[in-house]
Amino acid sequence: MTSPFRIGTRGSRLALWQATYVADRLRPFAGERGIELVEIETAGDQVRDVPLSAFGGEGAFTKEIQRALLEERVDVAVHSLKDLPTIPVEGLMLAAVPPRGATADVFISTRHPYFDALPSGATVATSSMRRRAQLLHRRPDLNVENIRGNVETRLRKLAEQGLEALILAQAGLQRLGLEHVVTEVLDAGWMLPAVGQGALGLECRTADTATRALAGAIDDPAARQATCAERSLLRALGGGCQVPLGASATVRDGQLYLRAAVLDAAGLNRIADQLTGHADDAETLGCLLADRLLAQGARDLLEQST
């Protein structure tokens, strides 16, 4: 009997949605193999009561799944690309980036109609250093509180803990059918998304040519180029997943438009820049923009945040 094609995934409702989405698109190319989801608990799932940065958030949601790949317990891993470190693991490779979802962050509140309506001293919850820094840069009068847990848990805490607002990724809410809770989609002019936000990454063993070919069948060139530029930028800056960096790349008519901002953790200082180039040069463009940000002092801001 032909063994099924095994997809490694976290067990949260959102992660399972993402893995199922990938499975449904791979199924026409899998032939008689069939597809099986394998749930794997990660360090980020086990430790939920402290900020990710406090216990080494880099790879917190990916390392255990990557170990399962290397040990051949699964054939491909489905990651939220924003969680996947930019330094590759030896023996593994990013095989595909399916069509990207929404990249924006959203404001959720049952008390206030939009972000700028928040009163001075209002408490806004987020788990992200990037969001915290950008919130405080725009509104230093706010109180930003850390919050952990899956999407449903955070929405429950918004109601139960007396928080005035919550910031989440739009893509996750859309995928879970929860977009009705969104109060306002935040302007990316000041709230730039995380590197890879809204995108999924399919990772497999480099030597597994059959899986590479199967995953490649659902690769979206524009999504791959855009996220490649963002990830190249992050790697060149020497930052990990938990740094106050926002970046956004889009591809139109073969041109790639990339912009980014680096802040200190308190949101007091912000350095931003952008550039445009041919989409085929995505990795180079990310490095070029990183160089421009570093020349403006981005290194000092990132070091203040570690």
mmCIF file of N, CA, C and O in Angstrom, residues 10-80:
data_model
loop_
_atom_site.group_PDB
_atom_site.id
_atom_site.type_symbol
_atom_site.label_atom_id
_atom_site.label_comp_id
_atom_site.label_asym_id
_atom_site.label_seq_id
_atom_site.Cartn_x
_atom_site.Cartn_y
_atom_site.Cartn_z
ATOM 1 N N ARG A 10 0.963 22.456 13.573
ATOM 2 C CA ARG A 10 0.536 22.687 14.945
ATOM 3 C C ARG A 10 -0.933 22.308 15.073
ATOM 4 O O ARG A 10 -1.638 22.159 14.077
ATOM 5 N N GLY A 11 -1.399 22.177 16.309
ATOM 6 C CA GLY A 11 -2.753 21.694 16.533
ATOM 7 C C GLY A 11 -3.793 22.759 16.787
ATOM 8 O O GLY A 11 -4.959 22.427 17.042
ATOM 9 N N SER A 12 -3.427 24.042 16.714
ATOM 10 C CA SER A 12 -4.423 25.090 16.940
ATOM 11 C C SER A 12 -5.449 25.086 15.817
ATOM 12 O O SER A 12 -5.200 24.571 14.716
ATOM 13 N N ARG A 13 -6.584 25.678 16.079
ATOM 14 C CA ARG A 13 -7.640 25.719 15.061
ATOM 15 C C ARG A 13 -7.160 26.428 13.794
ATOM 16 O O ARG A 13 -7.447 25.991 12.676
ATOM 17 N N LEU A 14 -6.402 27.516 13.965
ATOM 18 C CA LEU A 14 -5.903 28.244 12.803
ATOM 19 C C LEU A 14 -4.874 27.425 12.038
ATOM 20 O O LEU A 14 -4.911 27.353 10.805
ATOM 21 N N ALA A 15 -3.952 26.795 12.769
ATOM 22 C CA ALA A 15 -2.931 25.986 12.108
ATOM 23 C C ALA A 15 -3.571 24.831 11.341
ATOM 24 O O ALA A 15 -3.148 24.501 10.218
ATOM 25 N N LEU A 16 -4.594 24.216 11.917
ATOM 26 C CA LEU A 16 -5.269 23.117 11.242
ATOM 27 C C LEU A 16 -6.027 23.606 10.015
ATOM 28 O O LEU A 16 -6.107 22.910 8.996
ATOM 29 N N TRP A 17 -6.596 24.797 10.095
ATOM 30 C CA TRP A 17 -7.238 25.380 8.904
ATOM 31 C C TRP A 17 -6.209 25.527 7.796
ATOM 32 O O TRP A 17 -6.471 25.176 6.636
ATOM 33 N N GLN A 18 -5.033 26.057 8.164
ATOM 34 C CA GLN A 18 -3.989 26.296 7.168
ATOM 35 C C GLN A 18 -3.496 24.986 6.552
ATOM 36 O O GLN A 18 -3.298 24.881 5.338
ATOM 37 N N ALA A 19 -3.298 23.981 7.394
ATOM 38 C CA ALA A 19 -2.838 22.686 6.897
ATOM 39 C C ALA A 19 -3.894 22.027 6.010
ATOM 40 O O ALA A 19 -3.570 21.404 4.989
ATOM 41 N N THR A 20 -5.157 22.174 6.387
ATOM 42 C CA THR A 20 -6.240 21.614 5.577
ATOM 43 C C THR A 20 -6.341 22.329 4.238
ATOM 44 O O THR A 20 -6.580 21.698 3.192
ATOM 45 N N TYR A 21 -6.163 23.642 4.266
ATOM 46 C CA TYR A 21 -6.157 24.436 3.029
ATOM 47 C C TYR A 21 -5.076 23.919 2.083
ATOM 48 O O TYR A 21 -5.317 23.723 0.882
ATOM 49 N N VAL A 22 -3.881 23.675 2.622
ATOM 50 C CA VAL A 22 -2.781 23.156 1.812
ATOM 51 C C VAL A 22 -3.106 21.745 1.320
ATOM 52 O O VAL A 22 -2.885 21.406 0.147
ATOM 53 N N ALA A 23 -3.634 20.910 2.208
ATOM 54 C CA ALA A 23 -3.960 19.531 1.834
ATOM 55 C C ALA A 23 -4.957 19.489 0.685
ATOM 56 O O ALA A 23 -4.817 18.697 -0.265
ATOM 57 N N ASP A 24 -5.976 20.347 0.760
ATOM 58 C CA ASP A 24 -6.996 20.368 -0.287
ATOM 59 C C ASP A 24 -6.403 20.744 -1.643
ATOM 60 O O ASP A 24 -6.861 20.245 -2.684
ATOM 61 N N ARG A 25 -5.388 21.617 -1.634
ATOM 62 C CA ARG A 25 -4.782 22.042 -2.894
ATOM 63 C C ARG A 25 -3.729 21.059 -3.404
ATOM 64 O O ARG A 25 -3.465 20.992 -4.600
ATOM 65 N N LEU A 26 -3.157 20.297 -2.489
ATOM 66 C CA LEU A 26 -2.184 19.292 -2.906
ATOM 67 C C LEU A 26 -2.852 17.997 -3.376
ATOM 68 O O LEU A 26 -2.273 17.250 -4.176
ATOM 69 N N ARG A 27 -4.071 17.741 -2.893
ATOM 70 C CA ARG A 27 -4.716 16.455 -3.150
ATOM 71 C C ARG A 27 -4.813 16.098 -4.641
ATOM 72 O O ARG A 27 -4.556 14.944 -5.011
ATOM 73 N N PRO A 28 -5.137 17.055 -5.539
ATOM 74 C CA PRO A 28 -5.206 16.693 -6.954
ATOM 75 C C PRO A 28 -3.860 16.242 -7.532
ATOM 76 O O PRO A 28 -3.826 15.568 -8.566
ATOM 77 N N PHE A 29 -2.767 16.609 -6.876
ATOM 78 C CA PHE A 29 -1.432 16.271 -7.381
ATOM 79 C C PHE A 29 -0.830 15.050 -6.661
ATOM 80 O O PHE A 29 0.219 14.558 -7.055
ATOM 81 N N ALA A 30 -1.495 14.599 -5.607
ATOM 82 C CA ALA A 30 -0.947 13.523 -4.776
ATOM 83 C C ALA A 30 -1.274 12.134 -5.306
ATOM 84 O O ALA A 30 -0.728 11.134 -4.809
ATOM 85 N N GLY A 31 -2.156 12.057 -6.283
ATOM 86 C CA GLY A 31 -2.496 10.758 -6.858
ATOM 87 C C GLY A 31 -3.149 9.845 -5.831
ATOM 88 O O GLY A 31 -4.029 10.251 -5.078
ATOM 89 N N GLU A 32 -2.690 8.600 -5.780
ATOM 90 C CA GLU A 32 -3.290 7.609 -4.892
ATOM 91 C C GLU A 32 -2.719 7.639 -3.475
ATOM 92 O O GLU A 32 -3.161 6.856 -2.620
ATOM 93 N N ARG A 33 -1.765 8.509 -3.222
ATOM 94 C CA ARG A 33 -1.110 8.471 -1.909
ATOM 95 C C ARG A 33 -2.038 8.834 -0.767
ATOM 96 O O ARG A 33 -1.927 8.318 0.343
ATOM 97 N N GLY A 34 -2.927 9.763 -1.015
ATOM 98 C CA GLY A 34 -3.722 10.261 0.096
ATOM 99 C C GLY A 34 -2.906 11.231 0.929
ATOM 100 O O GLY A 34 -1.674 11.301 0.811
ATOM 101 N N ILE A 35 -3.578 11.988 1.777
ATOM 102 C CA ILE A 35 -2.900 13.006 2.589
ATOM 103 C C ILE A 35 -3.344 12.871 4.037
ATOM 104 O O ILE A 35 -4.533 12.686 4.330
ATOM 105 N N GLU A 36 -2.393 12.970 4.937
ATOM 106 C CA GLU A 36 -2.651 12.814 6.373
ATOM 107 C C GLU A 36 -2.059 14.005 7.110
ATOM 108 O O GLU A 36 -0.930 14.425 6.846
ATOM 109 N N LEU A 37 -2.821 14.574 8.042
ATOM 110 C CA LEU A 37 -2.311 15.655 8.892
ATOM 111 C C LEU A 37 -1.728 15.065 10.168
ATOM 112 O O LEU A 37 -2.357 14.224 10.814
ATOM 113 N N VAL A 38 -0.539 15.509 10.536
ATOM 114 C CA VAL A 38 0.131 15.053 11.751
ATOM 115 C C VAL A 38 0.303 16.252 12.670
ATOM 116 O O VAL A 38 1.053 17.184 12.361
ATOM 117 N N GLU A 39 -0.399 16.261 13.802
ATOM 118 C CA GLU A 39 -0.329 17.381 14.738
ATOM 119 C C GLU A 39 0.909 17.266 15.619
ATOM 120 O O GLU A 39 1.214 16.189 16.142
ATOM 121 N N ILE A 40 1.614 18.393 15.769
ATOM 122 C CA ILE A 40 2.854 18.431 16.546
ATOM 123 C C ILE A 40 2.798 19.623 17.488
ATOM 124 O O ILE A 40 2.552 20.758 17.052
ATOM 125 N N GLU A 41 3.034 19.397 18.763
ATOM 126 C CA GLU A 41 3.031 20.483 19.744
ATOM 127 C C GLU A 41 4.398 21.147 19.766
ATOM 128 O O GLU A 41 5.431 20.481 19.821
ATOM 129 N N THR A 42 4.416 22.464 19.726
ATOM 130 C CA THR A 42 5.664 23.217 19.724
ATOM 131 C C THR A 42 5.872 23.906 21.073
ATOM 132 O O THR A 42 4.969 23.961 21.912
ATOM 133 N N ALA A 43 7.076 24.448 21.262
ATOM 134 C CA ALA A 43 7.373 25.164 22.511
ATOM 135 C C ALA A 43 6.438 26.347 22.695
ATOM 136 O O ALA A 43 6.013 26.653 23.812
ATOM 137 N N GLY A 44 6.109 27.024 21.605
ATOM 138 C CA GLY A 44 5.196 28.161 21.688
ATOM 139 C C GLY A 44 3.803 27.762 22.128
ATOM 140 O O GLY A 44 3.077 28.564 22.740
ATOM 141 N N ASP A 45 3.416 26.517 21.835
ATOM 142 C CA ASP A 45 2.110 26.019 22.285
ATOM 143 C C ASP A 45 2.153 25.633 23.754
ATOM 144 O O ASP A 45 1.152 25.749 24.466
ATOM 145 N N GLN A 46 3.310 25.167 24.226
ATOM 146 C CA GLN A 46 3.433 24.673 25.593
ATOM 147 C C GLN A 46 3.539 25.809 26.605
ATOM 148 O O GLN A 46 3.025 25.709 27.717
ATOM 149 N N VAL A 47 4.228 26.886 26.240
ATOM 150 C CA VAL A 47 4.448 28.013 27.158
ATOM 151 C C VAL A 47 3.583 29.172 26.698
ATOM 152 O O VAL A 47 3.874 29.820 25.695
ATOM 153 N N ARG A 48 2.520 29.426 27.421
ATOM 154 C CA ARG A 48 1.540 30.421 26.973
ATOM 155 C C ARG A 48 1.363 31.596 27.923
ATOM 156 O O ARG A 48 0.540 32.473 27.660
ATOM 157 N N ASP A 49 2.115 31.601 29.021
ATOM 158 C CA ASP A 49 1.870 32.624 30.029
ATOM 159 C C ASP A 49 2.976 33.667 30.119
ATOM 160 O O ASP A 49 2.974 34.502 31.025
ATOM 161 N N VAL A 50 3.954 33.631 29.186
ATOM 162 C CA VAL A 50 5.016 34.640 29.165
ATOM 163 C C VAL A 50 5.200 35.101 27.735
ATOM 164 O O VAL A 50 4.868 34.381 26.782
ATOM 165 N N PRO A 51 5.736 36.320 27.536
ATOM 166 C CA PRO A 51 5.995 36.783 26.179
ATOM 167 C C PRO A 51 6.951 35.846 25.442
ATOM 168 O O PRO A 51 7.862 35.267 26.046
ATOM 169 N N LEU A 52 6.752 35.697 24.131
ATOM 170 C CA LEU A 52 7.622 34.819 23.354
ATOM 171 C C LEU A 52 9.083 35.202 23.488
ATOM 172 O O LEU A 52 9.965 34.350 23.566
ATOM 173 N N SER A 53 9.358 36.492 23.519
ATOM 174 C CA SER A 53 10.743 36.957 23.591
ATOM 175 C C SER A 53 11.419 36.558 24.893
ATOM 176 O O SER A 53 12.639 36.468 24.977
ATOM 177 N N ALA A 54 10.606 36.260 25.934
ATOM 178 C CA ALA A 54 11.172 35.938 27.243
ATOM 179 C C ALA A 54 11.763 34.534 27.301
ATOM 180 O O ALA A 54 12.560 34.232 28.181
ATOM 181 N N PHE A 55 11.338 33.646 26.381
ATOM 182 C CA PHE A 55 11.918 32.306 26.402
ATOM 183 C C PHE A 55 12.537 31.939 25.060
ATOM 184 O O PHE A 55 12.643 30.780 24.694
ATOM 185 N N GLY A 56 13.006 32.970 24.346
ATOM 186 C CA GLY A 56 13.663 32.708 23.074
ATOM 187 C C GLY A 56 12.660 32.389 21.997
ATOM 188 O O GLY A 56 12.574 31.269 21.505
ATOM 189 N N GLY A 57 11.863 33.395 21.618
ATOM 190 C CA GLY A 57 10.755 33.196 20.702
ATOM 191 C C GLY A 57 11.139 32.767 19.301
ATOM 192 O O GLY A 57 10.303 32.277 18.552
ATOM 193 N N GLU A 58 12.412 32.919 18.913
ATOM 194 C CA GLU A 58 12.845 32.521 17.583
ATOM 195 C C GLU A 58 12.638 31.025 17.366
ATOM 196 O O GLU A 58 13.181 30.186 18.085
ATOM 197 N N GLY A 59 11.804 30.679 16.414
ATOM 198 C CA GLY A 59 11.541 29.273 16.125
ATOM 199 C C GLY A 59 10.631 28.586 17.118
ATOM 200 O O GLY A 59 10.505 27.358 17.085
ATOM 201 N N ALA A 60 9.973 29.349 17.985
ATOM 202 C CA ALA A 60 9.149 28.742 19.027
ATOM 203 C C ALA A 60 8.003 27.912 18.462
ATOM 204 O O ALA A 60 7.552 26.954 19.094
ATOM 205 N N PHE A 61 7.529 28.276 17.269
ATOM 206 C CA PHE A 61 6.410 27.559 16.674
ATOM 207 C C PHE A 61 6.832 26.656 15.511
ATOM 208 O O PHE A 61 5.986 26.133 14.794
ATOM 209 N N THR A 62 8.142 26.493 15.324
ATOM 210 C CA THR A 62 8.592 25.736 14.153
ATOM 211 C C THR A 62 9.592 24.619 14.450
ATOM 212 O O THR A 62 9.661 23.639 13.709
ATOM 213 N N LYS A 63 10.385 24.728 15.511
ATOM 214 C CA LYS A 63 11.494 23.801 15.722
ATOM 215 C C LYS A 63 11.058 22.351 15.828
ATOM 216 O O LYS A 63 11.680 21.453 15.247
ATOM 217 N N GLU A 64 9.996 22.083 16.581
ATOM 218 C CA GLU A 64 9.560 20.699 16.760
ATOM 219 C C GLU A 64 9.051 20.106 15.446
ATOM 220 O O GLU A 64 9.245 18.918 15.160
ATOM 221 N N ILE A 65 8.395 20.935 14.634
ATOM 222 C CA ILE A 65 7.908 20.445 13.346
ATOM 223 C C ILE A 65 9.082 20.193 12.402
ATOM 224 O O ILE A 65 9.100 19.208 11.650
ATOM 225 N N GLN A 66 10.094 21.058 12.462
ATOM 226 C CA GLN A 66 11.285 20.835 11.650
ATOM 227 C C GLN A 66 12.024 19.566 12.082
ATOM 228 O O GLN A 66 12.561 18.836 11.245
ATOM 229 N N ARG A 67 12.037 19.296 13.382
ATOM 230 C CA ARG A 67 12.659 18.060 13.861
ATOM 231 C C ARG A 67 11.915 16.837 13.314
ATOM 232 O O ARG A 67 12.534 15.846 12.905
ATOM 233 N N ALA A 68 10.598 16.921 13.271
ATOM 234 C CA ALA A 68 9.812 15.820 12.718
ATOM 235 C C ALA A 68 10.123 15.614 11.236
ATOM 236 O O ALA A 68 10.161 14.483 10.745
ATOM 237 N N LEU A 69 10.373 16.711 10.522
ATOM 238 C CA LEU A 69 10.770 16.606 9.115
ATOM 239 C C LEU A 69 12.104 15.880 8.983
ATOM 240 O O LEU A 69 12.245 14.952 8.178
ATOM 241 N N LEU A 70 13.072 16.321 9.763
ATOM 242 C CA LEU A 70 14.411 15.728 9.677
ATOM 243 C C LEU A 70 14.396 14.255 10.062
ATOM 244 O O LEU A 70 15.172 13.455 9.527
ATOM 245 N N GLU A 71 13.523 13.898 10.984
ATOM 246 C CA GLU A 71 13.410 12.499 11.421
ATOM 247 C C GLU A 71 12.467 11.693 10.532
ATOM 248 O O GLU A 71 12.184 10.527 10.814
ATOM 249 N N GLU A 72 11.979 12.318 9.467
ATOM 250 C CA GLU A 72 11.115 11.679 8.472
ATOM 251 C C GLU A 72 9.808 11.158 9.058
ATOM 252 O O GLU A 72 9.232 10.181 8.581
ATOM 253 N N ARG A 73 9.333 11.849 10.094
ATOM 254 C CA ARG A 73 8.016 11.522 10.643
ATOM 255 C C ARG A 73 6.904 12.229 9.873
ATOM 256 O O ARG A 73 5.736 11.854 9.971
ATOM 257 N N VAL A 74 7.269 13.299 9.151
ATOM 258 C CA VAL A 74 6.347 13.976 8.240
ATOM 259 C C VAL A 74 7.104 14.268 6.950
ATOM 260 O O VAL A 74 8.342 14.255 6.910
ATOM 261 N N ASP A 75 6.351 14.540 5.890
ATOM 262 C CA ASP A 75 6.961 14.807 4.584
ATOM 263 C C ASP A 75 7.086 16.290 4.284
ATOM 264 O O ASP A 75 8.002 16.720 3.580
ATOM 265 N N VAL A 76 6.156 17.074 4.780
ATOM 266 C CA VAL A 76 6.181 18.519 4.558
ATOM 267 C C VAL A 76 5.605 19.201 5.793
ATOM 268 O O VAL A 76 4.752 18.635 6.482
ATOM 269 N N ALA A 77 6.106 20.385 6.086
ATOM 270 C CA ALA A 77 5.586 21.181 7.196
ATOM 271 C C ALA A 77 4.863 22.387 6.641
ATOM 272 O O ALA A 77 5.318 23.000 5.664
ATOM 273 N N VAL A 78 3.735 22.718 7.246
ATOM 274 C CA VAL A 78 3.023 23.943 6.896
ATOM 275 C C VAL A 78 3.218 24.934 8.034
ATOM 276 O O VAL A 78 2.781 24.687 9.159
ATOM 277 N N HIS A 79 3.893 26.045 7.735
ATOM 278 C CA HIS A 79 4.156 27.083 8.735
ATOM 279 C C HIS A 79 3.415 28.366 8.372
ATOM 280 O O HIS A 79 3.233 28.670 7.188
ATOM 281 N N SER A 80 3.038 29.139 9.388
ATOM 282 C CA SER A 80 2.781 30.557 9.151
ATOM 283 C C SER A 80 4.149 31.158 8.858
ATOM 284 O O SER A 80 5.060 31.090 9.696
#
